[in-house]
mmCIF file of C-alpha atoms in Angstrom:
data_model
loop_
_atom_site.group_PDB
_atom_site.id
_atom_site.type_symbol
_atom_site.label_atom_id
_atom_site.label_comp_id
_atom_site.label_asym_id
_atom_site.label_seq_id
_atom_site.Cartn_x
_atom_site.Cartn_y
_atom_site.Cartn_z
ATOM 1 C CA UNK A 1 -0.018 -0.143 0.025
ATOM 2 C CA UNK A 2 1.191 3.828 -0.653
ATOM 3 C CA UNK A 3 2.291 5.273 2.279
ATOM 4 C CA UNK A 4 2.893 9.024 3.215
ATOM 5 C CA UNK A 5 6.618 10.188 3.332
ATOM 6 C CA UNK A 6 8.299 12.551 5.905
ATOM 7 C CA UNK A 7 11.289 12.655 3.999
ATOM 8 C CA UNK A 8 12.530 15.806 2.557
ATOM 9 C CA UNK A 9 10.519 17.171 -0.658
ATOM 10 C CA UNK A 10 11.588 16.150 -4.105
ATOM 11 C CA UNK A 11 14.510 18.177 -5.461
ATOM 12 C CA UNK A 12 15.674 19.529 -1.856
ATOM 13 C CA UNK A 13 18.679 16.506 -1.316
ATOM 14 C CA UNK A 14 18.283 17.005 2.312
ATOM 15 C CA UNK A 15 19.237 13.322 2.734
ATOM 16 C CA UNK A 16 22.406 11.248 1.683
ATOM 17 C CA UNK A 17 22.164 7.875 0.175
ATOM 18 C CA UNK A 18 21.955 5.185 2.669
ATOM 19 C CA UNK A 19 22.902 1.606 1.561
ATOM 20 C CA UNK A 20 22.038 -1.280 3.943
ATOM 21 C CA UNK A 21 22.930 -5.145 3.397
ATOM 22 C CA UNK A 22 20.440 -7.790 4.279
ATOM 23 C CA UNK A 23 20.303 -11.685 3.388
ATOM 24 C CA UNK A 24 17.637 -11.506 0.576
ATOM 25 C CA UNK A 25 17.773 -15.206 0.358
ATOM 26 C CA UNK A 26 19.986 -17.919 2.087
ATOM 27 C CA UNK A 27 22.157 -18.203 -1.324
ATOM 28 C CA UNK A 28 22.166 -14.053 -2.202
ATOM 29 C CA UNK A 29 22.372 -10.972 -0.553
ATOM 30 C CA UNK A 30 20.237 -7.725 -1.005
ATOM 31 C CA UNK A 31 21.036 -3.691 -0.949
ATOM 32 C CA UNK A 32 18.366 -1.674 0.666
ATOM 33 C CA UNK A 33 18.916 2.010 -0.788
ATOM 34 C CA UNK A 34 17.274 5.383 0.678
ATOM 35 C CA UNK A 35 18.164 8.675 -0.895
ATOM 36 C CA UNK A 36 15.414 10.565 0.880
ATOM 37 C CA UNK A 37 13.329 10.688 -2.293
ATOM 38 C CA UNK A 38 13.265 7.124 -3.554
ATOM 39 C CA UNK A 39 13.756 3.686 -1.816
ATOM 40 C CA UNK A 40 15.018 0.847 -3.875
ATOM 41 C CA UNK A 41 16.535 -2.844 -3.335
ATOM 42 C CA UNK A 42 18.449 -4.649 -5.485
ATOM 43 C CA UNK A 43 19.408 -8.534 -5.250
ATOM 44 C CA UNK A 44 22.688 -10.276 -6.230
ATOM 45 C CA UNK A 45 20.501 -12.823 -8.276
ATOM 46 C CA UNK A 46 20.122 -11.636 -11.757
ATOM 47 C CA UNK A 47 20.923 -8.036 -10.507
ATOM 48 C CA UNK A 48 17.275 -7.782 -9.938
ATOM 49 C CA UNK A 49 15.857 -4.558 -9.048
ATOM 50 C CA UNK A 50 12.838 -5.692 -6.545
ATOM 51 C CA UNK A 51 11.643 -2.266 -5.685
ATOM 52 C CA UNK A 52 11.524 1.202 -6.360
ATOM 53 C CA UNK A 53 9.211 3.423 -4.126
ATOM 54 C CA UNK A 54 8.588 6.760 -5.306
ATOM 55 C CA UNK A 55 6.107 9.517 -4.440
ATOM 56 C CA UNK A 56 3.361 10.795 -6.173
ATOM 57 C CA UNK A 57 2.451 14.444 -6.238
ATOM 58 C CA UNK A 58 0.656 14.290 -2.977
ATOM 59 C CA UNK A 59 3.939 12.859 -1.624
ATOM 60 C CA UNK A 60 2.749 9.016 -1.132
ATOM 61 C CA UNK A 61 5.265 6.778 -1.893
ATOM 62 C CA UNK A 62 4.268 3.483 -3.957
ATOM 63 C CA UNK A 63 6.518 0.561 -5.718
ATOM 64 C CA UNK A 64 6.491 1.506 -9.299
ATOM 65 C CA UNK A 65 8.046 -2.048 -10.540
ATOM 66 C CA UNK A 66 6.527 -5.083 -11.189
ATOM 67 C CA UNK A 67 7.820 -8.299 -9.787
ATOM 68 C CA UNK A 68 7.332 -11.700 -8.273
ATOM 69 C CA UNK A 69 5.080 -12.106 -5.108
ATOM 70 C CA UNK A 70 8.338 -13.368 -2.930
ATOM 71 C CA UNK A 71 12.048 -13.152 -3.496
ATOM 72 C CA UNK A 72 12.057 -16.741 -3.714
ATOM 73 C CA UNK A 73 9.923 -16.844 -6.432
ATOM 74 C CA UNK A 74 12.490 -15.154 -8.695
ATOM 75 C CA UNK A 75 14.456 -18.238 -8.375
ATOM 76 C CA UNK A 76 11.721 -19.787 -10.667
ATOM 77 C CA UNK A 77 10.725 -18.942 -14.326
ATOM 78 C CA UNK A 78 9.411 -15.524 -14.904
ATOM 79 C CA UNK A 79 9.427 -12.714 -17.385
ATOM 80 C CA UNK A 80 12.825 -10.988 -17.047
ATOM 81 C CA UNK A 81 11.402 -9.351 -13.954
ATOM 82 C CA UNK A 82 13.797 -6.455 -13.445
ATOM 83 C CA UNK A 83 17.105 -8.000 -14.178
ATOM 84 C CA UNK A 84 20.290 -7.355 -15.657
ATOM 85 C CA UNK A 85 20.305 -8.577 -19.243
ATOM 86 C CA UNK A 86 23.507 -10.525 -21.238
ATOM 87 C CA UNK A 87 25.595 -11.674 -22.863
ATOM 88 C CA UNK A 88 23.517 -10.132 -25.708
ATOM 89 C CA UNK A 89 19.862 -8.560 -24.958
ATOM 90 C CA UNK A 90 16.849 -9.064 -26.916
ATOM 91 C CA UNK A 91 17.113 -11.906 -30.103
ATOM 92 C CA UNK A 92 19.819 -13.219 -32.057
ATOM 93 C CA UNK A 93 18.348 -14.624 -35.184
ATOM 94 C CA UNK A 94 18.564 -18.207 -35.656
ATOM 95 C CA UNK A 95 20.811 -18.288 -32.564
ATOM 96 C CA UNK A 96 23.946 -17.559 -34.872
ATOM 97 C CA UNK A 97 26.449 -14.890 -36.000
ATOM 98 C CA UNK A 98 29.866 -14.990 -37.922
ATOM 99 C CA UNK A 99 32.701 -13.063 -36.566
ATOM 100 C CA UNK A 100 35.741 -13.114 -38.870
ATOM 101 C CA UNK A 101 35.108 -15.851 -40.366
ATOM 102 C CA UNK A 102 33.934 -18.282 -37.721
ATOM 103 C CA UNK A 103 30.356 -19.221 -36.971
ATOM 104 C CA UNK A 104 29.113 -19.138 -33.713
ATOM 105 C CA UNK A 105 26.129 -21.426 -32.501
ATOM 106 C CA UNK A 106 24.441 -19.772 -29.472
ATOM 107 C CA UNK A 107 21.823 -21.456 -27.282
ATOM 108 C CA UNK A 108 18.455 -21.710 -28.931
ATOM 109 C CA UNK A 109 16.149 -20.752 -25.603
ATOM 110 C CA UNK A 110 13.454 -19.609 -27.997
ATOM 111 C CA UNK A 111 13.601 -22.071 -30.726
ATOM 112 C CA UNK A 112 15.155 -21.388 -33.285
ATOM 113 C CA UNK A 113 16.345 -18.262 -31.797
ATOM 114 C CA UNK A 114 18.618 -16.906 -29.088
ATOM 115 C CA UNK A 115 17.006 -14.331 -26.508
ATOM 116 C CA UNK A 116 18.807 -12.223 -23.652
ATOM 117 C CA UNK A 117 21.752 -14.753 -23.099
ATOM 118 C CA UNK A 118 20.280 -17.981 -23.458
ATOM 119 C CA UNK A 119 18.490 -20.149 -20.875
ATOM 120 C CA UNK A 120 21.149 -19.265 -18.155
ATOM 121 C CA UNK A 121 21.387 -15.635 -19.183
ATOM 122 C CA UNK A 122 22.922 -12.780 -16.809
ATOM 123 C CA UNK A 123 19.251 -12.450 -15.422
ATOM 124 C CA UNK A 124 19.771 -15.601 -13.723
ATOM 125 C CA UNK A 125 23.109 -15.736 -12.414
ATOM 126 C CA UNK A 126 24.169 -14.805 -9.092
ATOM 127 C CA UNK A 127 26.371 -11.652 -9.271
ATOM 128 C CA UNK A 128 28.679 -10.733 -6.450
ATOM 129 C CA UNK A 129 27.503 -7.383 -4.789
ATOM 130 C CA UNK A 130 29.218 -4.871 -2.937
ATOM 131 C CA UNK A 131 28.561 -1.205 -1.435
ATOM 132 C CA UNK A 132 29.395 1.633 -2.895
ATOM 133 C CA UNK A 133 29.204 5.371 -1.409
ATOM 134 C CA UNK A 134 26.104 6.181 -3.487
ATOM 135 C CA UNK A 135 24.710 2.605 -4.654
ATOM 136 C CA UNK A 136 25.647 -1.174 -5.364
ATOM 137 C CA UNK A 137 28.247 -2.689 -7.524
ATOM 138 C CA UNK A 138 27.535 -6.042 -9.030
ATOM 139 C CA UNK A 139 30.066 -8.132 -10.903
ATOM 140 C CA UNK A 140 29.685 -11.377 -13.027
ATOM 141 C CA UNK A 141 32.390 -13.409 -14.840
ATOM 142 C CA UNK A 142 31.298 -14.795 -18.132
ATOM 143 C CA UNK A 143 33.603 -17.825 -19.246
ATOM 144 C CA UNK A 144 34.372 -18.419 -22.741
ATOM 145 C CA UNK A 145 31.966 -20.491 -24.603
ATOM 146 C CA UNK A 146 29.427 -19.270 -22.029
ATOM 147 C CA UNK A 147 25.887 -19.849 -24.159
ATOM 148 C CA UNK A 148 28.239 -20.349 -27.386
ATOM 149 C CA UNK A 149 30.194 -16.811 -27.074
ATOM 150 C CA UNK A 150 33.581 -16.763 -27.471
ATOM 151 C CA UNK A 151 35.594 -14.996 -25.170
ATOM 152 C CA UNK A 152 36.238 -14.663 -21.447
ATOM 153 C CA UNK A 153 33.953 -11.454 -20.211
ATOM 154 C CA UNK A 154 34.524 -9.721 -17.049
ATOM 155 C CA UNK A 155 31.319 -7.413 -16.323
ATOM 156 C CA UNK A 156 30.725 -5.015 -13.538
ATOM 157 C CA UNK A 157 27.049 -3.137 -13.445
ATOM 158 C CA UNK A 158 27.052 -0.312 -11.355
ATOM 159 C CA UNK A 159 23.678 1.065 -9.696
ATOM 160 C CA UNK A 160 24.084 4.614 -8.675
ATOM 161 C CA UNK A 161 21.301 6.153 -6.430
ATOM 162 C CA UNK A 162 21.257 9.970 -6.099
ATOM 163 C CA UNK A 163 17.885 12.074 -5.123
ATOM 164 C CA UNK A 164 15.251 10.663 -7.561
ATOM 165 C CA UNK A 165 17.736 9.584 -10.098
ATOM 166 C CA UNK A 166 18.903 5.632 -10.661
ATOM 167 C CA UNK A 167 22.181 5.540 -12.667
ATOM 168 C CA UNK A 168 23.251 2.329 -14.197
ATOM 169 C CA UNK A 169 26.862 2.135 -15.478
ATOM 170 C CA UNK A 170 28.171 -1.021 -17.283
ATOM 171 C CA UNK A 171 31.673 -1.922 -17.991
ATOM 172 C CA UNK A 172 32.743 -5.356 -19.510
ATOM 173 C CA UNK A 173 36.196 -6.143 -20.532
ATOM 174 C CA UNK A 174 37.232 -9.284 -22.973
ATOM 175 C CA UNK A 175 40.191 -11.275 -23.944
ATOM 176 C CA UNK A 176 38.674 -12.130 -27.303
ATOM 177 C CA UNK A 177 36.365 -10.293 -29.774
ATOM 178 C CA UNK A 178 32.909 -10.868 -28.637
ATOM 179 C CA UNK A 179 29.373 -9.331 -29.059
ATOM 180 C CA UNK A 180 28.178 -7.283 -26.092
ATOM 181 C CA UNK A 181 25.085 -5.818 -25.228
ATOM 182 C CA UNK A 182 24.085 -5.326 -21.496
ATOM 183 C CA UNK A 183 20.899 -4.101 -20.591
ATOM 184 C CA UNK A 184 18.180 -3.776 -17.690
ATOM 185 C CA UNK A 185 14.864 -4.982 -18.140
ATOM 186 C CA UNK A 186 12.583 -3.329 -15.704
ATOM 187 C CA UNK A 187 8.906 -3.472 -15.688
ATOM 188 C CA UNK A 188 7.064 -0.150 -14.807
ATOM 189 C CA UNK A 189 3.970 1.045 -13.960
ATOM 190 C CA UNK A 190 3.978 4.379 -12.828
ATOM 191 C CA UNK A 191 0.478 4.333 -10.909
ATOM 192 C CA UNK A 192 2.023 2.059 -8.464
ATOM 193 C CA UNK A 193 -0.993 0.109 -8.043
ATOM 194 C CA UNK A 194 -0.678 -3.579 -9.166
ATOM 195 C CA UNK A 195 -3.128 -5.343 -11.268
ATOM 196 C CA UNK A 196 -3.818 -2.069 -13.607
ATOM 197 C CA UNK A 197 -2.760 -1.491 -16.922
ATOM 198 C CA UNK A 198 -0.439 1.216 -18.721
ATOM 199 C CA UNK A 199 -3.007 2.184 -21.120
ATOM 200 C CA UNK A 200 -3.577 5.469 -19.207
ATOM 201 C CA UNK A 201 0.279 6.139 -19.414
ATOM 202 C CA UNK A 202 1.560 9.051 -21.485
ATOM 203 C CA UNK A 203 4.627 8.360 -23.295
ATOM 204 C CA UNK A 204 7.142 10.081 -25.734
ATOM 205 C CA UNK A 205 10.235 8.232 -27.034
ATOM 206 C CA UNK A 206 12.926 10.998 -28.839
ATOM 207 C CA UNK A 207 13.551 8.604 -32.171
ATOM 208 C CA UNK A 208 12.982 9.745 -36.041
ATOM 209 C CA UNK A 209 13.414 5.885 -36.743
ATOM 210 C CA UNK A 210 12.527 2.097 -35.702
ATOM 211 C CA UNK A 211 13.773 -1.379 -36.492
ATOM 212 C CA UNK A 212 10.494 -3.229 -37.844
ATOM 213 C CA UNK A 213 10.370 -7.131 -37.146
ATOM 214 C CA UNK A 214 9.729 -10.264 -38.527
ATOM 215 C CA UNK A 215 6.659 -12.617 -37.733
ATOM 216 C CA UNK A 216 8.476 -13.934 -35.034
ATOM 217 C CA UNK A 217 10.179 -10.634 -33.805
ATOM 218 C CA UNK A 218 13.364 -10.658 -34.930
ATOM 219 C CA UNK A 219 15.290 -8.248 -37.204
ATOM 220 C CA UNK A 220 14.449 -7.567 -40.784
ATOM 221 C CA UNK A 221 17.642 -5.507 -40.987
ATOM 222 C CA UNK A 222 15.739 -2.265 -42.019
ATOM 223 C CA UNK A 223 15.557 0.937 -40.394
ATOM 224 C CA UNK A 224 12.421 2.586 -41.140
ATOM 225 C CA UNK A 225 11.169 6.288 -40.326
ATOM 226 C CA UNK A 226 8.570 6.697 -37.703
ATOM 227 C CA UNK A 227 6.872 9.283 -39.666
ATOM 228 C CA UNK A 228 3.265 8.441 -40.341
ATOM 229 C CA UNK A 229 3.121 5.577 -38.091
ATOM 230 C CA UNK A 230 1.883 4.721 -34.661
ATOM 231 C CA UNK A 231 5.699 4.434 -33.774
ATOM 232 C CA UNK A 232 6.054 8.350 -34.324
ATOM 233 C CA UNK A 233 6.440 9.022 -30.262
ATOM 234 C CA UNK A 234 8.172 12.193 -30.907
ATOM 235 C CA UNK A 235 5.164 14.046 -29.383
ATOM 236 C CA UNK A 236 3.716 12.930 -26.092
ATOM 237 C CA UNK A 237 0.847 10.305 -26.694
ATOM 238 C CA UNK A 238 -1.748 8.486 -24.574
ATOM 239 C CA UNK A 239 -0.605 4.538 -25.096
ATOM 240 C CA UNK A 240 -4.260 3.871 -25.047
ATOM 241 C CA UNK A 241 -4.713 6.045 -28.324
ATOM 242 C CA UNK A 242 -1.490 4.756 -29.992
ATOM 243 C CA UNK A 243 -2.451 1.143 -29.202
ATOM 244 C CA UNK A 244 -5.575 1.332 -31.023
ATOM 245 C CA UNK A 245 -3.631 1.738 -34.415
ATOM 246 C CA UNK A 246 -4.250 -0.930 -36.852
ATOM 247 C CA UNK A 247 -0.612 -1.291 -37.424
ATOM 248 C CA UNK A 248 0.990 -4.540 -38.993
ATOM 249 C CA UNK A 249 3.947 -4.145 -37.074
ATOM 250 C CA UNK A 250 1.871 -3.898 -33.795
ATOM 251 C CA UNK A 251 -0.034 -6.856 -34.826
ATOM 252 C CA UNK A 252 3.159 -8.965 -35.121
ATOM 253 C CA UNK A 253 3.519 -7.904 -31.362
ATOM 254 C CA UNK A 254 0.497 -8.901 -30.020
ATOM 255 C CA UNK A 255 -1.333 -5.605 -30.434
ATOM 256 C CA UNK A 256 1.528 -3.456 -28.740
ATOM 257 C CA UNK A 257 5.191 -2.164 -28.877
ATOM 258 C CA UNK A 258 7.974 -4.733 -28.909
ATOM 259 C CA UNK A 259 10.495 -2.700 -31.113
ATOM 260 C CA UNK A 260 13.677 -0.865 -30.445
ATOM 261 C CA UNK A 261 13.896 2.688 -31.437
ATOM 262 C CA UNK A 262 16.812 4.235 -33.164
ATOM 263 C CA UNK A 263 18.270 7.090 -30.914
ATOM 264 C CA UNK A 264 20.867 10.066 -31.304
ATOM 265 C CA UNK A 265 24.548 9.498 -31.052
ATOM 266 C CA UNK A 266 25.570 10.768 -27.458
ATOM 267 C CA UNK A 267 24.113 10.931 -23.978
ATOM 268 C CA UNK A 268 20.584 12.104 -24.939
ATOM 269 C CA UNK A 269 16.925 11.734 -23.385
ATOM 270 C CA UNK A 270 15.516 8.721 -24.886
ATOM 271 C CA UNK A 271 12.077 8.543 -23.712
ATOM 272 C CA UNK A 272 9.744 10.192 -20.866
ATOM 273 C CA UNK A 273 6.637 8.511 -19.333
ATOM 274 C CA UNK A 274 3.996 10.326 -17.306
ATOM 275 C CA UNK A 275 0.997 8.620 -15.047
ATOM 276 C CA UNK A 276 -1.573 11.629 -15.225
ATOM 277 C CA UNK A 277 -3.695 10.679 -12.104
ATOM 278 C CA UNK A 278 -0.546 10.122 -9.876
ATOM 279 C CA UNK A 279 1.412 12.692 -11.506
ATOM 280 C CA UNK A 280 4.585 10.269 -11.310
ATOM 281 C CA UNK A 281 7.144 10.628 -14.504
ATOM 282 C CA UNK A 282 10.020 8.724 -15.816
ATOM 283 C CA UNK A 283 12.776 10.250 -17.994
ATOM 284 C CA UNK A 284 15.314 7.670 -19.516
ATOM 285 C CA UNK A 285 18.447 9.079 -20.732
ATOM 286 C CA UNK A 286 21.316 6.783 -22.243
ATOM 287 C CA UNK A 287 24.446 6.948 -24.313
ATOM 288 C CA UNK A 288 23.091 3.583 -26.296
ATOM 289 C CA UNK A 289 22.111 3.516 -29.662
ATOM 290 C CA UNK A 290 18.653 1.987 -29.300
ATOM 291 C CA UNK A 291 15.786 1.613 -26.571
ATOM 292 C CA UNK A 292 13.722 -1.385 -26.891
ATOM 293 C CA UNK A 293 10.137 -0.140 -25.708
ATOM 294 C CA UNK A 294 7.725 -3.095 -24.860
ATOM 295 C CA UNK A 295 4.203 -2.887 -23.515
ATOM 296 C CA UNK A 296 4.162 -6.311 -21.862
ATOM 297 C CA UNK A 297 1.821 -7.533 -24.560
ATOM 298 C CA UNK A 298 1.984 -11.391 -23.585
ATOM 299 C CA UNK A 299 1.918 -10.744 -19.497
ATOM 300 C CA UNK A 300 -0.120 -12.630 -17.519
ATOM 301 C CA UNK A 301 1.644 -13.772 -14.523
ATOM 302 C CA UNK A 302 1.307 -13.845 -10.709
ATOM 303 C CA UNK A 303 2.130 -10.390 -9.081
ATOM 304 C CA UNK A 304 2.295 -9.236 -5.701
ATOM 305 C CA UNK A 305 -0.519 -8.689 -3.018
ATOM 306 C CA UNK A 306 -2.200 -11.268 -4.637
ATOM 307 C CA UNK A 307 -3.017 -10.061 -7.890
ATOM 308 C CA UNK A 308 -2.253 -11.066 -11.534
ATOM 309 C CA UNK A 309 -0.303 -8.918 -13.690
ATOM 310 C CA UNK A 310 -2.723 -8.351 -16.968
ATOM 311 C CA UNK A 311 -1.575 -7.757 -20.604
ATOM 312 C CA UNK A 312 0.022 -4.466 -20.713
ATOM 313 C CA UNK A 313 0.041 -4.259 -16.934
ATOM 314 C CA UNK A 314 3.854 -2.826 -17.293
ATOM 315 C CA UNK A 315 6.336 -1.482 -19.728
ATOM 316 C CA UNK A 316 10.087 -1.702 -20.317
ATOM 317 C CA UNK A 317 12.481 0.914 -21.765
ATOM 318 C CA UNK A 318 15.569 -1.180 -22.359
ATOM 319 C CA UNK A 319 18.618 0.784 -23.378
ATOM 320 C CA UNK A 320 20.863 -1.313 -25.433
ATOM 321 C CA UNK A 321 22.774 -2.198 -28.713
ATOM 322 C CA UNK A 322 20.490 -2.962 -31.920
ATOM 323 C CA UNK A 323 19.442 -6.609 -31.708
ATOM 324 C CA UNK A 324 21.155 -9.074 -33.656
ATOM 325 C CA UNK A 325 23.422 -6.445 -34.690
ATOM 326 C CA UNK A 326 26.193 -9.125 -35.735
ATOM 327 C CA UNK A 327 23.949 -10.199 -38.477
ATOM 328 C CA UNK A 328 23.422 -7.081 -40.065
ATOM 329 C CA UNK A 329 26.064 -4.911 -41.679
ATOM 330 C CA UNK A 330 23.899 -1.892 -41.529
ATOM 331 C CA UNK A 331 23.700 -1.593 -37.717
ATOM 332 C CA UNK A 332 25.889 -0.132 -35.545
ATOM 333 C CA UNK A 333 29.072 -2.409 -34.413
ATOM 334 C CA UNK A 334 28.179 -4.292 -31.225
ATOM 335 C CA UNK A 335 31.720 -6.409 -31.324
ATOM 336 C CA UNK A 336 33.826 -5.589 -28.146
ATOM 337 C CA UNK A 337 37.265 -6.380 -28.570
ATOM 338 C CA UNK A 338 40.256 -6.544 -25.802
ATOM 339 C CA UNK A 339 41.944 -3.187 -26.789
ATOM 340 C CA UNK A 340 38.220 -1.295 -26.499
ATOM 341 C CA UNK A 341 36.081 -2.464 -23.560
ATOM 342 C CA UNK A 342 32.314 -2.167 -23.558
ATOM 343 C CA UNK A 343 30.664 0.920 -21.621
ATOM 344 C CA UNK A 344 27.202 1.983 -21.451
ATOM 345 C CA UNK A 345 25.438 4.554 -19.105
ATOM 346 C CA UNK A 346 21.769 5.045 -18.790
ATOM 347 C CA UNK A 347 19.957 7.382 -16.153
ATOM 348 C CA UNK A 348 16.132 6.810 -14.761
ATOM 349 C CA UNK A 349 14.996 10.048 -13.410
ATOM 350 C CA UNK A 350 11.877 10.281 -11.364
ATOM 351 C CA UNK A 351 9.545 13.081 -10.766
ATOM 352 C CA UNK A 352 6.202 14.622 -10.533
ATOM 353 C CA UNK A 353 4.250 16.855 -12.685
#
């Protein structure tokens, strides 16, 4: 249930970030973070964020993340709730790619394709967490041949919490060329009410183009303009209105969005979302070339407080490299090399309006 906070008003920064360690499960630790303007919890399993509580315009805090009913439930199958995704986010067509004349076959966990790093992707691993002054560092070692990928990969994800902002920084170093696309898979519902849909959320995405998909949501290798399509979200629209469109690409995604939007180079705003009734807002800023906008089109699963999450019960904004980039010469290069480690930075900023 939402609760009234006695913390400082948003924007005053009267409180410093407090990070506490707790035993989330016999097999892994959790980290509870309180900035005075938001409360979050992160667990070592999958680098999963299990809670983000932020205030509405009245100052009432509520959890704006979907998630499993209990911590133990994250050990079972779930729709990638709020985890860190790797070694390569999204789909790899036919679970294969070629690199420097060598063909690599990946774990086809979504037959015949590869999704989010395979059956034992990073979102299912136990990361090693340590406390930072302003957050949590999570580290993971991915060995050569992991899910079929070449090279030993050392990964660090740093969650940094400041005021109403959550920063996510990735760093990954390899000893051999390998594709890398690391992301987070947060499911948001800014109403803070479990069991409701996101149809009443307002969204804008700062993208002039998107990546159309095939019947099984794999890449066509095409970059298509958003102009004249429901994918033109450059001006804020109510999701309910956007989802009414009779669009072939949206029909492929079960009547919603499950597509990558092409972002400007550099560190820029990618998307902004607002829930009108509560006033809660989320702005996503990133240096990644794409953001996957997913409206939970196939979601039907048990949630918190004894409620089931319905179709379109949440949304994801997954900043990442282009899906299937190693198989498309026209996509940005997603191969990481020993002399050039992978880095990525995304900031999730909460507010009220």
